[in-house]
DNA sequence: ATGAAAGCGCTAACAT
DNA sequence: ATGTTAGCGCTTTCAT
C-alpha cells in the first residue's frame, strides 16, 4: 500500500530526517544522497502525506470557498478563477454551496475548520456572524467576496454594488423609463444596489416607491415568479432592473410567455454579466463584474494573509461596467 | 487558539481517552461523565481535528472530483448535486478543473492522494491512465463519471452516449435532413456519440463522410469557430449535431451573425440539456442527461465502495432523452 | 467505568 | 552530513 517516509528511508538506506529534508528541500547534504533519496522516492512512487505534515504545524494547503450555489454561473465562473489561481500557488479549494441557508453555512464553516483549511473565502450571503467571528478569533484568515465585511473587520472584495445599481438604473432612466421595478436578492450587496437604484431616481428628481422593490433568491424560476408578482400588482413597469442575470433570464422568459415584447414592451437590465447574458435573445444588457480580476485578487489576498497574518484589512471595490446589449431600448410613448 | 482534546480532557477532569469516546460515541461510561465532557466541549467550542483522526486510520471524509472545467454549466450543475449528496453523507468535496490537460490531471490526482481523499470521482476526460491506475492500485476508490472506465476495471457512470448520438441524429434525419455535420469533443464519450450518429445514418441507408465530422473542445468560442470551419469547407449542412450545449450555443451565435436563420436555414441539436438550453432563442433542442440522478448515483456508489471496498464494478448507463425545442425543424426543400 | 500508552506519518530541534 | 527524538491531535488496545 501507500509507502511512508519510513519505507523510503529504509529503501534508500538513510534516516527519515534525511528524507524529510529532501522532501522539503531544506538542510544540507551530499548531492549523491539527495539524488539517491529522490530516486527511491520515485521508484516507490512515494507521495508525502499532507495530513501528517499539516499535523506538525504546516498548513493543509487548502482553501475553503463558501458560495450560495455553485451551479449559479456567476459563482461557478468565479470559482474557476479562484481554483486556477489557488493551484498556481499550490493550494486546492473545497467548495461548499450554502443555498443561502444559515444552518448549512454553520455546518460547512465548522467542517472546514475541522479540516484545517488554511483560509476561507466567504462568498455566501446569509450569515451567522457568530460563527464567522469564531473563525476569525481562531486566527484562520477569512476574506469576504461579493459581500461587505459584516462587521468582522476582515478584508472584503466586491464590485461597487451601489455604483452598479446606480448605473443600471440611470441607463434605464436615460432611455426614458419612468416606471422601473427592481428585483433584488436578500443579500447585503443587493441592498447597495437598491440604494443605487434610489439614488439614480433621486438625482433626476424622480419619485420611487416601495411598491417597485421586490426581493427573491437567485434562480430562473424565481425570476419568472417575480415578474408574475409584479404584474399581479397592477400596472406593468416599462423597465426592470434584476439584481442578477439568473433573475433577469427568468424575467425574460416569463415576459415572452406573457406576450410582452423585449425590449419594446419591457426593458431589462441584469447584473453579473455571466455566460447567460450572451445566450439570451436579445442579448442581456447587464452590469459586468470583473469576475476574473476579483477571483484572482481574492486568492492573492488570502494567500498573503496566510503567509503573514495580520495584514491590514481593506475593503476592495471593483468597478462595475454597464454592458449594453439588446434588452434595453428607449421607452415607447 | 484552537482547543485540542487535551484541553477538553483537562477542563473536564477526565482523560483524553474518555473524551475521544464521547466524540465518537463509542465505549461505555457513566452518563454524567458523558454529559460533563459534552458540556465542556461546547464551552470550549472544541472541534475535533479531522486530520489527526485521519492520521490514525480513519478517513478524511473528503472526496475528490475531477472535471474538465467547473465553469461549464454541465459540470457545475452535476458538481452541485454531487456536493449536496456528499454532504448528506458527511463528506465534502474538493473540485479540480483539469482543463482537459493531462499534466494538470496528473498534478491534481497526486495532490488529492496526498490529501488522502477517501475516494475520487473522475469526470475529466483526458487521461494519463498510469496515474489513474496508481490510484486504483493504492486502493483508493475511484469511479468514472461521464466516461467509460478506460480499462481500469472501475465502475463508470454515464449517459448512454451511443444512444444519445443516435437519437439526436435520428431526429434530424426524421425532419428530412440529409446533410448533417457533427461537432464532437475529443473525449471518449464523443466517440460513442459519433458512432450513434453513424448508426442513425446507416440505418436509413444514408451515406456519411469524414468531412462531416469535426472536433473541438467544449466552449462557446470553439463552437463558433467550428461553424466557421464548416462553412469554409463549402456547402453549409442543413443540420448540425453539437456534442454539447456550449458548442451548440456557439454555433447558434455564429450562425446568426452569418445571417443564417435558425431553424429555417440550419437545425441544431445539442447535448446535456444544461441551463443554457433554456435561455437561447429559440430554445435548444438537445439530448438531456439526467444530471441529478447521475450525480446522486455516483456518490452513492463511491460511498459504498469506501465503506466496503471491492464492490463489484459495473458500467452504469443512464438513458438520454431527446428534448425538442425550437432549434430544429423540418428541412427546407 | 476510566486511564495509560503506543502509534499514525511527518517536521524540526538537537545530537553526533 | 546525517541521525535521534520529541511532539502534532487523535484512536484504540490493554490495564486498572
XYZ file of C-alpha atoms (C1' of nucleotides) in Angstrom:
698
model
C 0.000 0.000 0.000
C 0.946 3.642 0.275
C 4.622 3.927 1.101
C 5.563 6.147 4.027
C 8.631 8.143 4.805
C 9.954 5.127 6.657
C 9.745 2.951 3.597
C 11.687 5.473 1.620
C 14.263 5.867 4.342
C 14.793 2.159 4.613
C 14.961 1.604 0.872
C 17.424 4.443 0.458
C 19.439 3.424 3.471
C 19.139 6.751 5.235
C 17.126 8.158 8.128
C 13.693 9.649 7.867
C 15.152 13.026 8.768
C 17.184 12.950 5.612
C 14.186 12.001 3.554
C 12.209 14.791 5.139
C 14.929 17.188 4.164
C 14.830 16.239 0.551
C 11.050 16.405 0.520
C 11.163 19.943 1.787
C 14.330 20.899 0.055
C 15.859 22.040 3.291
C 19.106 21.390 5.098
C 22.378 20.431 3.537
C 23.547 17.091 2.413
C 25.701 15.390 -0.117
C 24.292 15.677 -3.610
C 24.622 11.987 -4.104
C 22.485 11.399 -1.039
C 19.819 13.739 -2.242
C 19.765 12.041 -5.597
C 19.641 8.628 -4.073
C 16.667 9.586 -1.970
C 14.921 11.239 -4.858
C 15.377 8.156 -6.927
C 13.936 5.830 -4.386
C 11.024 8.198 -3.825
C 10.306 7.967 -7.493
C 10.773 4.250 -7.561
C 8.390 3.670 -4.686
C 6.054 6.258 -6.071
C 6.129 7.927 -2.738
C 3.805 10.804 -2.015
C 4.291 12.625 1.247
C 1.158 12.795 3.327
C -0.126 16.318 3.585
C -2.111 15.386 6.651
C 0.856 14.251 8.584
C 2.847 17.322 7.697
C -0.105 19.547 8.438
C -0.322 17.984 11.836
C 3.158 19.153 12.597
C 2.204 22.736 12.128
C 2.426 23.213 8.428
C -0.643 24.282 6.534
C -3.017 21.976 4.765
C -2.617 23.898 1.558
C -6.308 24.010 1.105
C -8.758 26.852 0.953
C -12.422 26.739 1.771
C -14.856 28.524 -0.505
C -18.420 29.200 0.550
C -20.798 30.157 -2.223
C -24.574 30.273 -2.285
C -24.788 27.845 -5.167
C -22.028 26.529 -7.378
C -24.464 25.822 -10.165
C -25.189 29.529 -10.496
C -22.968 30.522 -13.428
C -21.675 33.600 -11.668
C -20.301 31.511 -8.859
C -19.057 28.693 -11.000
C -17.214 31.188 -13.143
C -15.624 32.908 -10.190
C -14.906 29.563 -8.580
C -12.993 28.563 -11.671
C -10.675 31.538 -11.477
C -10.248 31.049 -7.748
C -9.399 27.438 -8.295
C -6.892 28.246 -11.012
C -5.167 30.932 -9.026
C -5.121 28.777 -5.930
C -3.491 25.918 -7.769
C -0.897 28.255 -9.197
C 0.007 28.823 -5.589
C -0.019 25.202 -4.624
C -3.367 25.258 -2.899
C -6.581 23.460 -3.632
C -10.064 24.504 -2.754
C -13.028 22.858 -1.123
C -16.238 24.348 -2.423
C -19.397 24.398 -0.356
C -22.776 25.635 -1.525
C -24.777 27.033 1.341
C -28.020 27.502 -0.566
C -28.276 30.709 1.433
C -29.100 28.628 4.425
C -27.651 29.687 7.749
C -27.624 26.191 9.142
C -25.682 24.872 6.221
C -23.306 27.754 6.463
C -22.672 26.916 10.072
C -22.197 23.267 9.308
C -19.801 23.934 6.474
C -17.786 26.502 8.319
C -17.279 24.085 11.152
C -16.414 21.339 8.742
C -13.830 23.488 7.034
C -12.312 24.321 10.352
C -12.123 20.719 11.324
C -10.364 20.110 8.063
C -7.908 22.802 8.979
C -8.241 24.835 5.842
C -5.564 27.477 5.721
C -8.045 30.148 4.808
C -11.663 30.738 3.991
C -13.319 32.739 1.260
C -16.922 33.561 2.008
C -18.997 34.477 -0.997
C -22.205 33.309 0.529
C -24.509 35.888 1.929
C -26.605 34.720 4.793
C -24.517 34.886 7.850
C -24.415 33.556 11.251
C -21.983 36.221 12.305
C -21.034 34.438 15.483
C -19.767 31.507 13.511
C -17.675 33.661 11.280
C -16.325 35.529 14.271
C -15.176 32.263 15.750
C -13.201 31.632 12.609
C -11.546 34.998 12.826
C -10.845 34.591 16.515
C -9.227 31.280 15.835
C -6.881 33.095 13.556
C -7.993 31.490 10.351
C -7.625 34.019 7.547
C -11.024 34.860 6.186
C -11.975 37.178 3.406
C -15.368 38.124 2.141
C -16.073 38.022 -1.530
C -19.053 39.706 -3.088
C -20.006 40.778 0.406
C -19.239 43.528 2.837
C -17.298 42.506 5.883
C -20.368 42.149 8.075
C -18.612 43.951 10.875
C -15.971 41.291 11.150
C -13.058 43.517 10.414
C -11.796 41.339 7.604
C -10.942 42.394 4.121
C -13.729 42.234 1.635
C -13.683 42.176 -2.107
C -16.644 43.038 -4.181
C -17.879 45.071 -7.023
C -19.137 48.538 -6.233
C -22.719 47.462 -5.847
C -24.021 50.931 -5.217
C -22.470 52.203 -8.371
C -23.681 49.187 -10.293
C -27.223 49.744 -9.147
C -26.903 53.393 -9.955
C -25.643 52.767 -13.451
C -28.171 50.121 -14.279
C -30.965 52.384 -13.201
C -29.536 55.501 -14.788
C -29.305 53.691 -18.065
C -32.971 52.836 -17.887
C -33.867 56.378 -16.889
C -31.813 57.819 -19.690
C -33.816 55.734 -22.098
C -36.873 57.481 -20.867
C -38.175 54.925 -18.415
C -40.072 56.381 -15.510
C -41.656 53.263 -14.185
C -38.871 50.953 -13.134
C -39.120 47.970 -10.848
C -36.157 46.368 -9.164
C -35.878 42.701 -8.243
C -33.253 42.308 -5.586
C -31.857 39.487 -3.564
C -31.882 39.435 0.184
C -28.126 39.812 0.347
C -26.397 42.916 1.613
C -24.959 43.524 -1.806
C -28.475 43.853 -3.143
C -29.211 46.475 -0.566
C -26.459 48.589 -2.015
C -27.820 48.033 -5.479
C -31.177 49.204 -4.269
C -29.605 52.331 -2.849
C -28.001 52.933 -6.208
C -31.396 52.489 -7.802
C -32.865 55.000 -5.389
C -30.035 57.457 -5.851
C -30.374 57.405 -9.618
C -34.022 58.279 -9.290
C -33.470 60.967 -6.752
C -30.789 62.606 -8.801
C -33.319 63.070 -11.562
C -35.966 64.231 -9.175
C -37.942 61.070 -9.793
C -40.245 59.505 -7.271
C -39.728 55.964 -6.084
C -41.950 53.692 -4.123
C -41.614 50.617 -2.029
C -44.091 49.034 -4.391
C -41.429 48.809 -7.019
C -38.963 46.916 -4.918
C -39.160 43.152 -4.982
C -36.982 40.551 -3.395
C -36.220 36.954 -4.137
C -33.500 34.340 -4.231
C -31.415 33.970 -7.370
C -32.835 31.461 -9.819
C -34.547 31.499 -13.163
C -37.734 30.194 -11.661
C -37.771 32.898 -9.033
C -37.200 35.475 -11.737
C -40.281 34.252 -13.511
C -42.279 34.246 -10.347
C -41.172 37.765 -9.536
C -42.458 39.048 -12.831
C -45.754 37.355 -12.165
C -45.948 39.107 -8.818
C -45.101 42.421 -10.392
C -47.791 42.019 -12.978
C -50.320 40.991 -10.370
C -49.689 44.224 -8.544
C -51.231 46.092 -11.412
C -49.508 48.263 -13.949
C -46.558 46.618 -15.636
C -43.422 48.762 -15.404
C -41.591 49.650 -18.586
C -38.254 48.726 -17.127
C -36.914 46.161 -14.708
C -33.557 46.051 -13.053
C -32.894 42.471 -11.992
C -30.098 42.175 -9.478
C -28.538 39.263 -11.267
C -28.530 37.553 -14.625
C -30.337 34.464 -13.446
C -33.317 36.505 -12.324
C -33.132 38.576 -15.479
C -33.305 35.453 -17.609
C -36.355 34.333 -15.687
C -37.993 37.673 -16.291
C -37.229 37.478 -19.984
C -38.689 34.019 -20.289
C -41.826 34.840 -18.367
C -42.298 38.114 -20.216
C -42.192 36.282 -23.506
C -44.790 33.832 -22.337
C -46.949 36.720 -21.286
C -46.688 38.080 -24.764
C -44.558 41.027 -23.727
C -42.015 42.091 -26.316
C -38.494 42.775 -25.215
C -37.269 45.459 -25.297
C -40.297 47.107 -26.914
C -42.724 46.474 -24.082
C -40.256 45.868 -21.336
C -36.619 46.782 -20.905
C -34.456 44.640 -18.655
C -31.066 45.130 -17.082
C -29.290 42.290 -15.334
C -26.222 42.101 -13.142
C -23.059 39.955 -13.257
C -22.526 39.516 -16.978
C -22.312 35.778 -16.804
C -22.332 33.448 -19.747
C -26.128 33.631 -19.670
C -26.100 37.278 -20.679
C -24.709 36.291 -24.045
C -27.062 33.441 -24.790
C -30.390 35.167 -24.431
C -32.045 36.857 -27.327
C -31.841 39.688 -27.375
C -28.542 39.713 -25.504
C -28.940 40.858 -21.944
C -27.965 44.386 -21.028
C -26.234 43.921 -17.728
C -23.738 45.238 -15.228
C -20.468 43.380 -15.547
C -18.498 42.335 -12.548
C -14.818 41.768 -13.325
C -15.047 38.133 -12.387
C -11.521 37.103 -13.242
C -9.900 40.044 -11.519
C -11.982 39.574 -8.415
C -11.280 35.872 -8.252
C -7.576 36.319 -8.686
C -7.443 39.129 -6.220
C -9.268 37.277 -3.522
C -6.807 34.431 -3.559
C -3.872 36.792 -3.669
C -5.219 38.488 -0.594
C -5.946 35.345 1.330
C -2.597 33.870 0.495
C -0.773 36.909 1.724
C -2.826 36.739 4.890
C -1.908 33.128 5.318
C 1.736 33.886 4.840
C 1.911 36.719 7.244
C -1.137 37.128 9.312
C -2.388 40.464 10.486
C -2.264 42.069 7.140
C -4.045 45.384 7.141
C -7.639 44.782 6.253
C -9.208 46.621 3.392
C -12.443 46.977 1.578
C -11.719 46.498 -2.080
C -14.312 47.626 -4.572
C -14.039 46.797 -8.213
C -15.616 48.959 -10.838
C -18.797 47.650 -12.398
C -19.312 48.184 -16.076
C -22.533 48.668 -17.940
C -22.724 46.345 -20.915
C -25.450 47.417 -23.270
C -26.954 44.650 -25.331
C -30.429 44.168 -26.621
C -32.804 44.000 -23.693
C -32.994 47.731 -23.192
C -34.343 50.389 -25.505
C -35.884 53.795 -25.468
C -39.265 53.570 -23.864
C -42.343 53.554 -26.055
C -44.520 56.552 -25.596
C -6.304 29.281 19.963
C -7.892 26.076 18.810
C -8.552 23.819 21.776
C -7.356 20.229 21.499
C -8.545 17.054 23.009
C -6.130 17.662 25.858
C -7.713 20.970 26.704
C -11.092 19.364 26.868
C -9.828 16.479 28.963
C -8.158 18.765 31.434
C -11.141 21.097 31.690
C -13.498 18.202 32.195
C -11.201 16.436 34.583
C -11.021 13.230 32.581
C -8.519 11.548 30.302
C -8.262 12.104 26.593
C -9.398 8.542 26.042
C -12.695 9.390 27.620
C -13.074 12.490 25.521
C -12.304 10.502 22.425
C -15.032 8.105 23.370
C -17.639 10.772 23.630
C -16.519 12.335 20.375
C -17.034 9.051 18.609
C -19.930 7.908 20.665
C -18.150 4.688 21.475
C -17.407 2.776 24.633
C -19.391 2.832 27.809
C -19.279 5.348 30.581
C -21.382 6.989 33.186
C -23.987 9.263 31.703
C -22.893 12.050 33.962
C -19.381 11.757 32.627
C -20.547 11.874 29.054
C -22.624 14.940 29.777
C -19.813 16.658 31.601
C -17.490 16.130 28.665
C -20.080 17.240 26.173
C -20.656 20.384 28.126
C -17.036 21.339 28.281
C -16.629 20.591 24.584
C -19.393 23.043 23.924
C -17.995 25.571 26.342
C -14.550 25.485 24.771
C -16.061 25.394 21.336
C -13.998 22.350 20.664
C -13.851 20.925 17.190
C -12.052 17.624 16.777
C -9.334 17.749 14.162
C -10.189 15.641 11.176
C -6.555 15.500 10.189
C -5.436 13.994 13.399
C -8.161 11.413 13.333
C -7.493 10.686 9.702
C -3.896 10.069 10.573
C -4.948 7.289 12.879
C -6.573 5.414 10.091
C -9.983 6.955 9.826
C -10.980 8.556 6.578
C -10.678 12.209 5.713
C -14.318 12.399 4.810
C -13.327 14.123 1.648
C -13.998 13.253 -1.952
C -12.004 14.482 -4.909
C -13.831 15.486 -8.053
C -12.019 15.952 -11.331
C -13.915 17.819 -14.016
C -12.721 19.393 -17.234
C -13.997 22.813 -16.259
C -16.238 23.749 -13.374
C -17.412 26.856 -15.178
C -19.035 24.692 -17.828
C -22.680 24.627 -16.712
C -22.982 20.907 -17.213
C -20.218 20.278 -14.747
C -21.217 22.932 -12.286
C -24.707 21.512 -12.251
C -23.536 17.987 -11.693
C -20.992 19.183 -9.160
C -23.793 20.770 -7.208
C -25.712 17.547 -6.912
C -22.552 15.662 -6.043
C -21.738 18.173 -3.386
C -25.213 18.006 -1.912
C -25.316 14.261 -1.819
C -21.831 14.080 -0.406
C -22.676 16.440 2.408
C -25.772 14.434 3.201
C -23.322 11.654 3.873
C -20.935 13.727 5.897
C -18.379 14.197 3.171
C -17.096 17.260 1.442
C -15.614 17.538 -1.982
C -12.530 19.097 -3.460
C -13.150 20.120 -7.029
C -10.367 20.314 -9.572
C -10.703 21.530 -13.148
C -8.235 19.822 -15.402
C -8.900 21.912 -18.484
C -8.545 18.629 -20.336
C -4.860 18.840 -19.698
C -3.044 15.637 -18.861
C -0.378 17.377 -16.838
C -2.927 19.082 -14.675
C -4.775 15.856 -14.266
C -1.636 14.218 -13.047
C -0.859 17.041 -10.696
C -4.353 17.089 -9.241
C -4.603 13.370 -8.846
C -1.367 13.330 -6.939
C -2.496 16.235 -4.849
C -5.734 14.530 -3.992
C -3.841 11.454 -2.971
C -1.550 13.440 -0.782
C -4.613 14.888 0.813
C -5.835 11.384 1.442
C -9.223 11.802 -0.131
C -11.385 8.834 0.646
C -12.452 8.485 -2.941
C -12.128 10.057 -6.330
C -14.704 10.828 -8.983
C -13.204 11.386 -12.398
C -15.384 13.262 -14.820
C -12.498 14.651 -16.760
C -11.648 13.026 -19.999
C -8.032 13.221 -20.959
C -6.279 10.528 -19.106
C -2.910 9.560 -18.076
C -4.017 6.031 -17.444
C -0.914 5.154 -15.485
C -1.730 7.783 -12.923
C -5.255 6.566 -12.507
C -4.013 3.008 -12.225
C -1.782 4.041 -9.390
C -4.825 5.354 -7.580
C -6.654 2.116 -8.036
C -3.647 0.090 -7.008
C -3.347 2.118 -3.879
C -6.833 1.057 -3.060
C -8.430 4.453 -3.301
C -11.981 4.013 -4.560
C -12.303 5.636 -7.938
C -15.294 5.906 -10.169
C -15.584 7.387 -13.603
C -18.367 9.766 -14.357
C -19.352 10.680 -17.870
C -16.576 8.417 -19.031
C -16.014 4.795 -19.730
C -13.692 3.027 -17.380
C -10.669 3.388 -19.609
C -9.719 -0.198 -18.954
C -9.247 0.447 -15.278
C -11.819 -2.032 -14.109
C -13.658 0.529 -12.037
C -17.306 1.339 -12.137
C -18.334 4.012 -14.531
C -21.453 6.075 -14.691
C -22.537 7.881 -17.771
C -25.347 8.514 -20.101
C -25.747 6.139 -22.991
C -23.734 8.245 -25.370
C -24.252 5.988 -28.321
C -27.979 6.129 -27.911
C -27.868 9.879 -27.373
C -25.930 10.376 -30.577
C -28.269 8.064 -32.365
C -31.366 9.873 -31.190
C -30.035 13.333 -31.877
C -29.159 12.315 -35.395
C -32.308 10.338 -35.999
C -34.347 13.330 -35.008
C -32.570 15.427 -37.597
C -32.954 12.739 -40.217
C -36.624 12.341 -39.480
C -37.035 16.032 -40.120
C -35.714 15.428 -43.575
C -32.120 16.478 -43.100
C -29.683 14.667 -45.317
C -26.684 16.848 -44.848
C -25.764 16.716 -41.181
C -22.476 17.705 -39.608
C -21.398 16.642 -36.154
C -19.155 18.633 -33.866
C -17.665 16.345 -31.295
C -15.242 16.657 -28.462
C -12.083 14.649 -28.229
C -13.401 12.675 -25.301
C -14.290 9.011 -25.478
C -17.902 9.833 -24.818
C -17.942 11.828 -28.023
C -16.683 8.861 -29.914
C -19.755 6.951 -28.867
C -21.924 9.837 -29.925
C -20.267 9.783 -33.290
C -20.972 6.083 -33.604
C -24.586 6.816 -32.815
C -24.565 9.456 -35.500
C -23.122 6.973 -37.958
C -25.543 4.255 -36.969
C -28.542 6.508 -37.448
C -27.392 7.269 -40.943
C -26.632 3.716 -41.810
C -29.957 2.519 -40.575
C -31.578 4.782 -43.126
C -29.201 3.787 -45.814
C -27.668 7.230 -45.778
C -24.111 7.969 -46.697
C -21.754 9.628 -44.253
C -18.370 11.117 -44.747
C -15.413 12.038 -42.636
C -15.849 15.549 -43.972
C -18.844 15.999 -41.784
C -17.142 15.130 -38.552
C -15.491 17.945 -36.652
C -13.806 18.009 -33.297
C -13.133 20.653 -30.731
C -13.031 21.408 -27.020
C -16.193 22.487 -25.258
C -16.676 26.239 -25.220
C -18.883 28.779 -26.875
C -15.992 30.278 -28.724
C -14.935 26.909 -30.085
C -18.499 26.302 -31.187
C -18.389 29.491 -33.192
C -15.070 28.616 -34.667
C -16.281 25.188 -35.623
C -19.143 26.624 -37.604
C -16.735 28.906 -39.378
C -14.628 25.900 -40.311
C -17.652 24.015 -41.506
C -18.724 26.881 -43.694
C -15.245 27.277 -45.092
C -15.338 23.687 -46.236
C -18.018 24.595 -48.700
C -21.646 23.660 -48.625
C -23.362 24.506 -45.376
C -25.146 21.490 -43.912
C -28.808 21.821 -43.056
C -28.367 20.239 -39.686
C -25.693 20.162 -37.024
C -25.398 17.895 -34.051
C -23.195 19.577 -31.468
C -21.940 17.213 -28.827
C -22.715 19.603 -26.029
C -24.778 22.658 -25.291
C -21.844 25.012 -25.031
C -20.759 24.224 -28.552
C -24.359 24.384 -29.732
C -24.724 27.861 -28.294
C -21.589 28.932 -30.095
C -22.964 27.573 -33.322
C -26.233 29.404 -32.808
C -24.494 32.682 -32.146
C -22.171 32.388 -35.086
C -24.968 31.279 -37.380
C -26.972 34.337 -36.503
C -24.051 36.583 -37.248
C -23.676 34.880 -40.576
C -27.266 35.688 -41.308
C -28.380 32.097 -41.103
C -31.871 31.675 -39.692
C -32.436 29.036 -37.071
C -34.098 26.630 -37.553
C -35.120 27.657 -41.069
C -31.653 27.616 -42.576
C -29.941 25.454 -40.030
C -31.229 22.995 -37.474
C -29.177 22.362 -34.363
C -29.230 19.683 -31.707
C -27.164 19.997 -28.561
C -26.297 17.590 -25.779
C -26.561 17.840 -21.975
C -29.674 19.946 -21.506
C -27.993 22.450 -19.253
C -29.428 25.736 -18.168
C -28.130 27.187 -21.409
C -30.544 25.131 -23.459
C -33.411 27.065 -21.968
C -32.004 30.528 -22.429
C -31.282 30.519 -26.114
C -33.838 31.661 -28.613
C -35.195 29.566 -29.977
C -34.808 27.088 -27.131
C -32.187 24.476 -27.877
C -33.268 21.032 -28.953
C -30.913 18.822 -27.071
C -30.250 15.427 -25.555
C -30.842 15.527 -21.834
C -28.555 13.778 -19.412
C -30.255 13.028 -16.093
C -27.810 15.208 -14.224
C -29.293 14.890 -10.772
C -29.688 11.152 -10.932
C -26.189 10.680 -12.234
C -24.698 12.936 -9.595
C -26.528 11.235 -6.779
C -25.730 7.828 -8.062
C -22.053 8.456 -8.394
C -21.698 9.460 -4.783
C -23.820 6.558 -3.636
C -21.515 4.247 -5.497
C -18.324 5.754 -4.263
C -19.532 5.832 -0.705
C -20.445 2.198 -0.782
C -17.027 1.457 -2.217
C -15.427 3.414 0.567
C -17.405 1.570 3.172
C -16.682 -1.851 1.883
C -14.096 -1.982 -0.754
C -14.113 -4.479 -3.559
C -17.664 -3.864 -4.525
C -18.463 -5.457 -7.828
C -17.708 -2.979 -10.530
C -20.321 -2.052 -13.046
C -20.874 0.070 -16.066
C -23.980 2.117 -15.426
C -25.633 3.801 -18.370
C -28.423 6.284 -17.909
C -30.995 6.857 -20.571
C -30.615 10.022 -22.597
C -33.751 11.870 -23.543
C -34.392 13.941 -26.608
C -35.824 17.309 -25.671
C -37.312 19.017 -28.661
C -37.307 22.771 -28.534
C -37.009 25.336 -31.236
C -33.675 24.865 -32.949
C -34.784 22.002 -35.113
C -37.406 21.952 -37.815
C -38.303 20.153 -40.981
C -35.722 20.888 -43.577
C -36.489 23.422 -46.266
C -36.677 21.971 -49.703
C -16.091 2.995 34.059
C -11.810 5.172 33.166
C -6.918 5.885 32.018
C -2.020 4.916 30.232
C 0.391 4.390 26.355
C 1.586 3.140 21.646
C 1.260 4.585 17.115
C -0.461 7.148 12.642
C 3.434 9.930 9.019
C 5.652 13.744 9.332
C 8.812 18.097 10.983
C 12.342 20.307 13.392
C 15.353 20.874 17.009
C 19.224 18.829 18.718
C 22.962 15.356 18.702
C 26.573 13.045 16.686
C 26.444 15.472 6.558
C 23.292 12.552 8.756
C 20.598 10.548 12.570
C 17.771 10.570 17.090
C 13.890 12.010 19.123
C 10.083 14.587 20.805
C 5.982 16.136 19.572
C 1.448 17.363 16.383
C -4.067 15.649 17.930
C -6.224 11.852 17.731
C -7.815 6.435 18.174
C -7.532 2.162 20.216
C -5.921 -1.622 22.844
C -4.998 -3.074 27.135
C -4.684 -2.241 32.051
C -6.615 -0.840 36.205
